[in-house]
Amino acid sequence: MSECLFCKIVERKVPATVVYEDDHTLAFDDIHPQAPVHALVIPKKHVAAVRDCGEEEQALLGKLLLTCAKVAQLKGIADSGYRIVTNTGKDGGQTVFHLHFHVTGGRHMRWPPG
Ligand code: AMP
Ligand code: ZN
């Protein structure tokens, strides 16, 4: 069995509030939301981070961004606007090493993020 937390969510061995799913991507609510809407969009296949992606992940990366946009639609924040973030590695603030895009919105997002 995979030791990766997000692989376990894909396998439904760890519960999550799933927002959207298709053949290659899964979206679920973040367990510690940083905004009124905070979802995570992940590939079903295990990839650790953007830095680990190669040419073979090109289509998957595009698909993940399209899923982010779908999630924003489903959550009702497409018109008001939202932020898509992916943290990569220690200094990037990554804590779960299965590629994920944060989709946050429902309030004005500040910049710089810190
Ligand atoms: P990052 O720090 O960019 O790696 O983001 C990891 C995110 O995963 C954080 O926002 C956590 O709140 C979130 N998270 C951790 N465990 C879970 C879980 N079991 N279900 C949903 N989100 C989680
Ligand atoms: Zn994984």
Tab-separated table of N, CA and C and ligand atoms in Angstrom:
chain	number	residue	atom	x	y	z
A	1	MET	N	0.843	-1.193	0.000
A	1	MET	CA	0.000	0.000	0.000
A	1	MET	C	0.890	1.259	0.000
A	2	SER	N	0.447	2.266	-0.748
A	2	SER	CA	1.215	3.496	-0.822
A	2	SER	C	1.278	4.192	0.534
A	3	GLU	N	2.419	4.788	0.840
A	3	GLU	CA	2.561	5.558	2.076
A	3	GLU	C	2.214	7.030	1.852
A	4	CYS	N	1.887	7.362	0.618
A	4	CYS	CA	1.598	8.762	0.292
A	4	CYS	C	0.154	9.107	0.665
A	5	LEU	N	-0.013	10.174	1.453
A	5	LEU	CA	-1.345	10.577	1.931
A	5	LEU	C	-2.316	10.824	0.777
A	6	PHE	N	-1.871	11.547	-0.249
A	6	PHE	CA	-2.804	11.879	-1.328
A	6	PHE	C	-3.076	10.663	-2.218
A	7	CYS	N	-2.117	9.733	-2.340
A	7	CYS	CA	-2.420	8.472	-3.035
A	7	CYS	C	-3.514	7.725	-2.266
A	8	LYS	N	-3.446	7.790	-0.941
A	8	LYS	CA	-4.474	7.113	-0.125
A	8	LYS	C	-5.836	7.778	-0.318
A	9	ILE	N	-5.860	9.076	-0.518
A	9	ILE	CA	-7.140	9.747	-0.806
A	9	ILE	C	-7.662	9.299	-2.168
A	10	VAL	N	-6.764	9.176	-3.156
A	10	VAL	CA	-7.169	8.667	-4.479
A	10	VAL	C	-7.758	7.265	-4.344
A	11	GLU	N	-7.116	6.450	-3.505
A	11	GLU	CA	-7.567	5.050	-3.317
A	11	GLU	C	-8.763	4.953	-2.365
A	12	ARG	N	-9.199	6.086	-1.853
A	12	ARG	CA	-10.323	6.159	-0.895
A	12	ARG	C	-10.010	5.403	0.407
A	13	LYS	N	-8.721	5.377	0.757
A	13	LYS	CA	-8.320	4.767	2.030
A	13	LYS	C	-8.236	5.820	3.124
A	14	VAL	N	-8.183	7.067	2.727
A	14	VAL	CA	-8.280	8.203	3.658
A	14	VAL	C	-9.458	9.046	3.154
A	15	PRO	N	-10.368	9.440	4.069
A	15	PRO	CA	-11.549	10.192	3.617
A	15	PRO	C	-11.211	11.618	3.180
A	16	ALA	N	-11.981	12.115	2.240
A	16	ALA	CA	-11.850	13.507	1.796
A	16	ALA	C	-13.190	13.927	1.219
A	17	THR	N	-13.431	15.231	1.238
A	17	THR	CA	-14.655	15.758	0.618
A	17	THR	C	-14.331	16.050	-0.845
A	18	VAL	N	-14.699	15.088	-1.698
A	18	VAL	CA	-14.355	15.191	-3.115
A	18	VAL	C	-15.284	16.190	-3.802
A	19	VAL	N	-14.676	17.084	-4.559
A	19	VAL	CA	-15.399	18.146	-5.260
A	19	VAL	C	-15.585	17.793	-6.723
A	20	TYR	N	-14.591	17.129	-7.296
A	20	TYR	CA	-14.604	16.816	-8.735
A	20	TYR	C	-13.641	15.664	-8.980
A	21	GLU	N	-13.981	14.843	-9.965
A	21	GLU	CA	-13.111	13.708	-10.302
A	21	GLU	C	-13.267	13.392	-11.786
A	22	ASP	N	-12.170	13.072	-12.442
A	22	ASP	CA	-12.247	12.504	-13.788
A	22	ASP	C	-11.182	11.414	-13.888
A	23	ASP	N	-10.883	10.963	-15.087
A	23	ASP	CA	-9.989	9.807	-15.236
A	23	ASP	C	-8.597	10.055	-14.649
A	24	HIS	N	-8.135	11.286	-14.737
A	24	HIS	CA	-6.737	11.569	-14.382
A	24	HIS	C	-6.541	12.506	-13.205
A	25	THR	N	-7.600	13.214	-12.798
A	25	THR	CA	-7.445	14.199	-11.718
A	25	THR	C	-8.531	14.048	-10.658
A	26	LEU	N	-8.222	14.540	-9.466
A	26	LEU	CA	-9.155	14.500	-8.336
A	26	LEU	C	-9.055	15.840	-7.607
A	27	ALA	N	-10.178	16.353	-7.158
A	27	ALA	CA	-10.192	17.593	-6.377
A	27	ALA	C	-10.981	17.368	-5.103
A	28	PHE	N	-10.447	17.898	-4.001
A	28	PHE	CA	-11.122	17.747	-2.705
A	28	PHE	C	-10.825	18.969	-1.849
A	29	ASP	N	-11.662	19.172	-0.824
A	29	ASP	CA	-11.489	20.321	0.058
A	29	ASP	C	-10.240	20.152	0.920
A	30	ASP	N	-9.489	21.259	1.083
A	30	ASP	CA	-8.328	21.236	1.980
A	30	ASP	C	-8.824	21.096	3.424
A	31	ILE	N	-8.133	20.288	4.195
A	31	ILE	CA	-8.557	20.013	5.575
A	31	ILE	C	-8.336	21.226	6.483
A	32	HIS	N	-7.437	22.136	6.114
A	32	HIS	CA	-7.193	23.371	6.879
A	32	HIS	C	-7.342	24.564	5.943
A	33	PRO	N	-8.593	24.905	5.611
A	33	PRO	CA	-8.810	25.953	4.587
A	33	PRO	C	-8.228	27.303	4.987
A	34	GLN	N	-7.568	27.955	4.036
A	34	GLN	CA	-6.967	29.281	4.239
A	34	GLN	C	-7.820	30.387	3.632
A	35	ALA	N	-8.972	30.027	3.111
A	35	ALA	CA	-9.898	30.981	2.496
A	35	ALA	C	-11.273	30.318	2.507
A	36	PRO	N	-12.355	31.081	2.278
A	36	PRO	CA	-13.691	30.468	2.265
A	36	PRO	C	-13.782	29.266	1.307
A	37	VAL	N	-13.100	29.370	0.174
A	37	VAL	CA	-12.954	28.208	-0.729
A	37	VAL	C	-11.481	27.848	-0.758
A	38	HIS	N	-11.179	26.599	-0.465
A	38	HIS	CA	-9.791	26.113	-0.552
A	38	HIS	C	-9.848	24.632	-0.910
A	39	ALA	N	-9.614	24.361	-2.179
A	39	ALA	CA	-9.611	22.974	-2.667
A	39	ALA	C	-8.215	22.618	-3.159
A	40	LEU	N	-7.949	21.340	-3.201
A	40	LEU	CA	-6.692	20.828	-3.742
A	40	LEU	C	-6.993	20.003	-4.980
A	41	VAL	N	-6.214	20.208	-6.017
A	41	VAL	CA	-6.375	19.464	-7.272
A	41	VAL	C	-5.120	18.633	-7.469
A	42	ILE	N	-5.297	17.337	-7.610
A	42	ILE	CA	-4.136	16.438	-7.704
A	42	ILE	C	-4.274	15.488	-8.893
A	43	PRO	N	-3.127	14.998	-9.388
A	43	PRO	CA	-3.186	13.913	-10.376
A	43	PRO	C	-3.448	12.598	-9.643
A	44	LYS	N	-4.175	11.701	-10.263
A	44	LYS	CA	-4.404	10.389	-9.633
A	44	LYS	C	-3.102	9.583	-9.592
A	45	LYS	N	-2.276	9.804	-10.601
A	45	LYS	CA	-0.966	9.140	-10.617
A	45	LYS	C	-0.021	9.886	-9.676
A	46	HIS	N	0.838	9.157	-8.977
A	46	HIS	CA	1.769	9.812	-8.058
A	46	HIS	C	2.895	10.509	-8.806
A	47	VAL	N	2.941	11.816	-8.626
A	47	VAL	CA	4.066	12.645	-9.058
A	47	VAL	C	4.349	13.533	-7.859
A	48	ALA	N	5.608	13.681	-7.449
A	48	ALA	CA	5.901	14.373	-6.189
A	48	ALA	C	5.660	15.879	-6.267
A	49	ALA	N	6.098	16.511	-7.340
A	49	ALA	CA	6.020	17.980	-7.433
A	49	ALA	C	6.286	18.392	-8.877
A	50	VAL	N	6.106	19.690	-9.139
A	50	VAL	CA	6.355	20.198	-10.500
A	50	VAL	C	7.777	19.890	-10.948
A	51	ARG	N	8.731	19.992	-10.011
A	51	ARG	CA	10.133	19.769	-10.390
A	51	ARG	C	10.397	18.336	-10.830
A	52	ASP	N	9.493	17.434	-10.517
A	52	ASP	CA	9.657	16.033	-10.923
A	52	ASP	C	8.925	15.703	-12.220
A	53	CYS	N	8.296	16.706	-12.811
A	53	CYS	CA	7.554	16.471	-14.055
A	53	CYS	C	8.488	16.544	-15.258
A	54	GLY	N	8.204	15.697	-16.218
A	54	GLY	CA	8.957	15.705	-17.472
A	54	GLY	C	7.988	15.893	-18.628
A	55	GLU	N	8.517	15.709	-19.828
A	55	GLU	CA	7.683	15.864	-21.026
A	55	GLU	C	6.456	14.969	-20.974
A	56	GLU	N	6.611	13.810	-20.345
A	56	GLU	CA	5.483	12.861	-20.303
A	56	GLU	C	4.328	13.347	-19.435
A	57	GLU	N	4.602	14.369	-18.613
A	57	GLU	CA	3.538	14.942	-17.765
A	57	GLU	C	2.925	16.200	-18.392
A	58	GLN	N	3.326	16.545	-19.607
A	58	GLN	CA	2.853	17.801	-20.199
A	58	GLN	C	1.333	17.869	-20.271
A	59	ALA	N	0.721	16.812	-20.787
A	59	ALA	CA	-0.746	16.821	-20.927
A	59	ALA	C	-1.418	16.805	-19.557
A	60	LEU	N	-0.845	16.054	-18.637
A	60	LEU	CA	-1.421	15.960	-17.290
A	60	LEU	C	-1.408	17.329	-16.600
A	61	LEU	N	-0.318	18.071	-16.757
A	61	LEU	CA	-0.229	19.402	-16.140
A	61	LEU	C	-1.304	20.333	-16.694
A	62	GLY	N	-1.545	20.247	-17.993
A	62	GLY	CA	-2.614	21.055	-18.590
A	62	GLY	C	-3.969	20.647	-18.048
A	63	LYS	N	-4.161	19.358	-17.930
A	63	LYS	CA	-5.421	18.818	-17.407
A	63	LYS	C	-5.655	19.300	-15.970
A	64	LEU	N	-4.595	19.334	-15.174
A	64	LEU	CA	-4.731	19.765	-13.780
A	64	LEU	C	-5.199	21.222	-13.700
A	65	LEU	N	-4.682	22.077	-14.570
A	65	LEU	CA	-5.118	23.480	-14.562
A	65	LEU	C	-6.566	23.602	-15.010
A	66	LEU	N	-6.967	22.794	-15.990
A	66	LEU	CA	-8.370	22.813	-16.409
A	66	LEU	C	-9.275	22.334	-15.278
A	67	THR	N	-8.795	21.353	-14.510
A	67	THR	CA	-9.583	20.898	-13.352
A	67	THR	C	-9.687	22.009	-12.312
A	68	CYS	N	-8.607	22.772	-12.116
A	68	CYS	CA	-8.676	23.918	-11.194
A	68	CYS	C	-9.794	24.871	-11.631
A	69	ALA	N	-9.863	25.152	-12.912
A	69	ALA	CA	-10.900	26.067	-13.420
A	69	ALA	C	-12.289	25.475	-13.221
A	70	LYS	N	-12.416	24.164	-13.407
A	70	LYS	CA	-13.723	23.500	-13.185
A	70	LYS	C	-14.123	23.594	-11.717
A	71	VAL	N	-13.164	23.378	-10.839
A	71	VAL	CA	-13.439	23.448	-9.400
A	71	VAL	C	-13.903	24.858	-9.031
A	72	ALA	N	-13.248	25.867	-9.588
A	72	ALA	CA	-13.654	27.258	-9.315
A	72	ALA	C	-15.093	27.492	-9.774
A	73	GLN	N	-15.440	26.947	-10.929
A	73	GLN	CA	-16.835	27.044	-11.407
A	73	GLN	C	-17.774	26.367	-10.431
A	74	LEU	N	-17.439	25.135	-10.049
A	74	LEU	CA	-18.303	24.355	-9.156
A	74	LEU	C	-18.468	25.032	-7.798
A	75	LYS	N	-17.423	25.726	-7.350
A	75	LYS	CA	-17.455	26.389	-6.045
A	75	LYS	C	-18.042	27.801	-6.122
A	76	GLY	N	-18.345	28.267	-7.343
A	76	GLY	CA	-18.990	29.570	-7.496
A	76	GLY	C	-18.068	30.755	-7.371
A	77	ILE	N	-16.765	30.567	-7.615
A	77	ILE	CA	-15.818	31.686	-7.484
A	77	ILE	C	-15.158	32.041	-8.822
A	78	ALA	N	-15.661	31.466	-9.906
A	78	ALA	CA	-15.035	31.730	-11.210
A	78	ALA	C	-15.144	33.210	-11.569
A	79	ASP	N	-16.291	33.826	-11.315
A	79	ASP	CA	-16.483	35.228	-11.693
A	79	ASP	C	-15.777	36.183	-10.735
A	80	SER	N	-15.829	35.877	-9.450
A	80	SER	CA	-15.207	36.786	-8.464
A	80	SER	C	-13.688	36.706	-8.527
A	81	GLY	N	-13.157	35.563	-8.938
A	81	GLY	CA	-11.710	35.394	-9.070
A	81	GLY	C	-11.137	34.487	-7.997
A	82	TYR	N	-9.981	33.973	-8.281
A	82	TYR	CA	-9.381	32.995	-7.372
A	82	TYR	C	-7.899	32.889	-7.648
A	83	ARG	N	-7.218	32.148	-6.803
A	83	ARG	CA	-5.770	31.953	-6.935
A	83	ARG	C	-5.466	30.467	-7.073
A	84	ILE	N	-4.518	30.162	-7.951
A	84	ILE	CA	-4.013	28.795	-8.106
A	84	ILE	C	-2.540	28.823	-7.703
A	85	VAL	N	-2.174	27.940	-6.757
A	85	VAL	CA	-0.794	27.906	-6.247
A	85	VAL	C	-0.315	26.469	-6.188
A	86	THR	N	0.932	26.256	-6.558
A	86	THR	CA	1.549	24.960	-6.269
A	86	THR	C	2.886	25.215	-5.588
A	87	ASN	N	3.072	24.668	-4.405
A	87	ASN	CA	4.315	24.795	-3.660
A	87	ASN	C	5.241	23.649	-4.048
A	88	THR	N	6.511	23.981	-4.231
A	88	THR	CA	7.462	22.962	-4.677
A	88	THR	C	8.680	22.943	-3.768
A	89	GLY	N	8.875	21.819	-3.089
A	89	GLY	CA	10.052	21.636	-2.241
A	89	GLY	C	9.957	22.410	-0.937
A	90	LYS	N	10.979	22.257	-0.120
A	90	LYS	CA	10.997	22.799	1.244
A	90	LYS	C	10.813	24.316	1.257
A	91	ASP	N	11.642	25.040	0.516
A	91	ASP	CA	11.527	26.497	0.522
A	91	ASP	C	10.250	26.989	-0.152
A	92	GLY	N	9.675	26.162	-0.989
A	92	GLY	CA	8.391	26.509	-1.600
A	92	GLY	C	7.229	26.329	-0.639
A	93	GLY	N	7.504	25.690	0.496
A	93	GLY	CA	6.453	25.471	1.486
A	93	GLY	C	5.677	24.182	1.289
A	94	GLN	N	6.221	23.291	0.461
A	94	GLN	CA	5.510	22.024	0.217
A	94	GLN	C	5.625	21.111	1.434
A	95	THR	N	4.497	20.574	1.876
A	95	THR	CA	4.487	19.661	3.021
A	95	THR	C	3.981	18.274	2.641
A	96	VAL	N	3.211	18.183	1.572
A	96	VAL	CA	2.737	16.878	1.087
A	96	VAL	C	3.364	16.673	-0.291
A	97	PHE	N	4.154	15.602	-0.404
A	97	PHE	CA	4.953	15.427	-1.621
A	97	PHE	C	4.252	14.542	-2.649
A	98	HIS	N	3.032	14.959	-2.962
A	98	HIS	CA	2.251	14.473	-4.100
A	98	HIS	C	1.723	15.754	-4.739
A	99	LEU	N	2.103	15.980	-5.986
A	99	LEU	CA	1.769	17.227	-6.687
A	99	LEU	C	0.329	17.663	-6.422
A	100	HIS	N	0.155	18.937	-6.073
A	100	HIS	CA	-1.201	19.462	-5.886
A	100	HIS	C	-1.220	20.953	-6.181
A	101	PHE	N	-2.351	21.387	-6.694
A	101	PHE	CA	-2.612	22.807	-6.912
A	101	PHE	C	-3.650	23.247	-5.893
A	102	HIS	N	-3.328	24.308	-5.143
A	102	HIS	CA	-4.305	24.910	-4.247
A	102	HIS	C	-5.189	25.844	-5.078
A	103	VAL	N	-6.487	25.744	-4.905
A	103	VAL	CA	-7.424	26.692	-5.521
A	103	VAL	C	-8.097	27.427	-4.368
A	104	THR	N	-7.795	28.717	-4.223
A	104	THR	CA	-8.344	29.484	-3.096
A	104	THR	C	-9.113	30.692	-3.612
A	105	GLY	N	-10.175	31.025	-2.912
A	105	GLY	CA	-10.983	32.176	-3.287
A	105	GLY	C	-12.124	32.361	-2.303
A	106	GLY	N	-13.055	33.227	-2.694
A	106	GLY	CA	-14.167	33.541	-1.800
A	106	GLY	C	-13.853	34.748	-0.937
A	107	ARG	N	-12.663	35.300	-1.082
A	107	ARG	CA	-12.267	36.573	-0.465
A	107	ARG	C	-11.168	37.157	-1.341
A	108	HIS	N	-10.810	38.424	-1.080
A	108	HIS	CA	-9.721	39.021	-1.849
A	108	HIS	C	-8.401	38.407	-1.393
A	109	MET	N	-7.649	37.860	-2.320
A	109	MET	CA	-6.384	37.214	-1.992
A	109	MET	C	-5.283	38.279	-1.984
A	110	ARG	N	-4.517	38.312	-0.911
A	110	ARG	CA	-3.459	39.319	-0.763
A	110	ARG	C	-2.204	38.927	-1.557
A	111	TRP	N	-1.390	39.924	-1.838
A	111	TRP	CA	-0.112	39.717	-2.513
A	111	TRP	C	0.905	40.691	-1.960
A	112	PRO	N	2.150	40.335	-1.652
A	112	PRO	CA	2.744	39.009	-1.846
A	112	PRO	C	2.273	37.998	-0.808
A	113	PRO	N	2.326	36.723	-1.150
A	113	PRO	CA	1.808	35.699	-0.252
A	113	PRO	C	2.716	35.430	0.940
A	114	GLY	N	4.002	35.843	0.897
A	114	GLY	CA	4.887	35.658	2.070
A	114	GLY	C	5.618	34.334	2.041
B	1	AMP	P1	1.460	22.062	0.764
B	1	AMP	O1	1.899	22.675	2.064
B	1	AMP	O2	1.477	22.980	-0.408
B	1	AMP	O3	2.186	20.760	0.517
B	1	AMP	O4	-0.086	21.744	0.958
B	1	AMP	C1	-0.558	20.596	1.593
B	1	AMP	C2	-1.992	20.867	1.921
B	1	AMP	O5	-2.617	19.626	2.208
B	1	AMP	C3	-2.196	21.752	3.146
B	1	AMP	O6	-2.955	22.917	2.762
B	1	AMP	C4	-2.957	20.862	4.116
B	1	AMP	O7	-3.915	21.569	4.872
B	1	AMP	C5	-3.592	19.855	3.181
B	1	AMP	N1	-3.902	18.554	3.776
B	1	AMP	C6	-3.099	17.798	4.560
B	1	AMP	N2	-3.721	16.651	4.882
B	1	AMP	C7	-4.941	16.685	4.274
B	1	AMP	C8	-6.054	15.788	4.223
B	1	AMP	N3	-6.046	14.606	4.862
B	1	AMP	N4	-7.140	16.155	3.511
B	1	AMP	C9	-7.168	17.349	2.879
B	1	AMP	N5	-6.150	18.226	2.867
B	1	AMP	C10	-5.058	17.907	3.561
B	2	ZN	ZN	1.048	10.064	-3.972
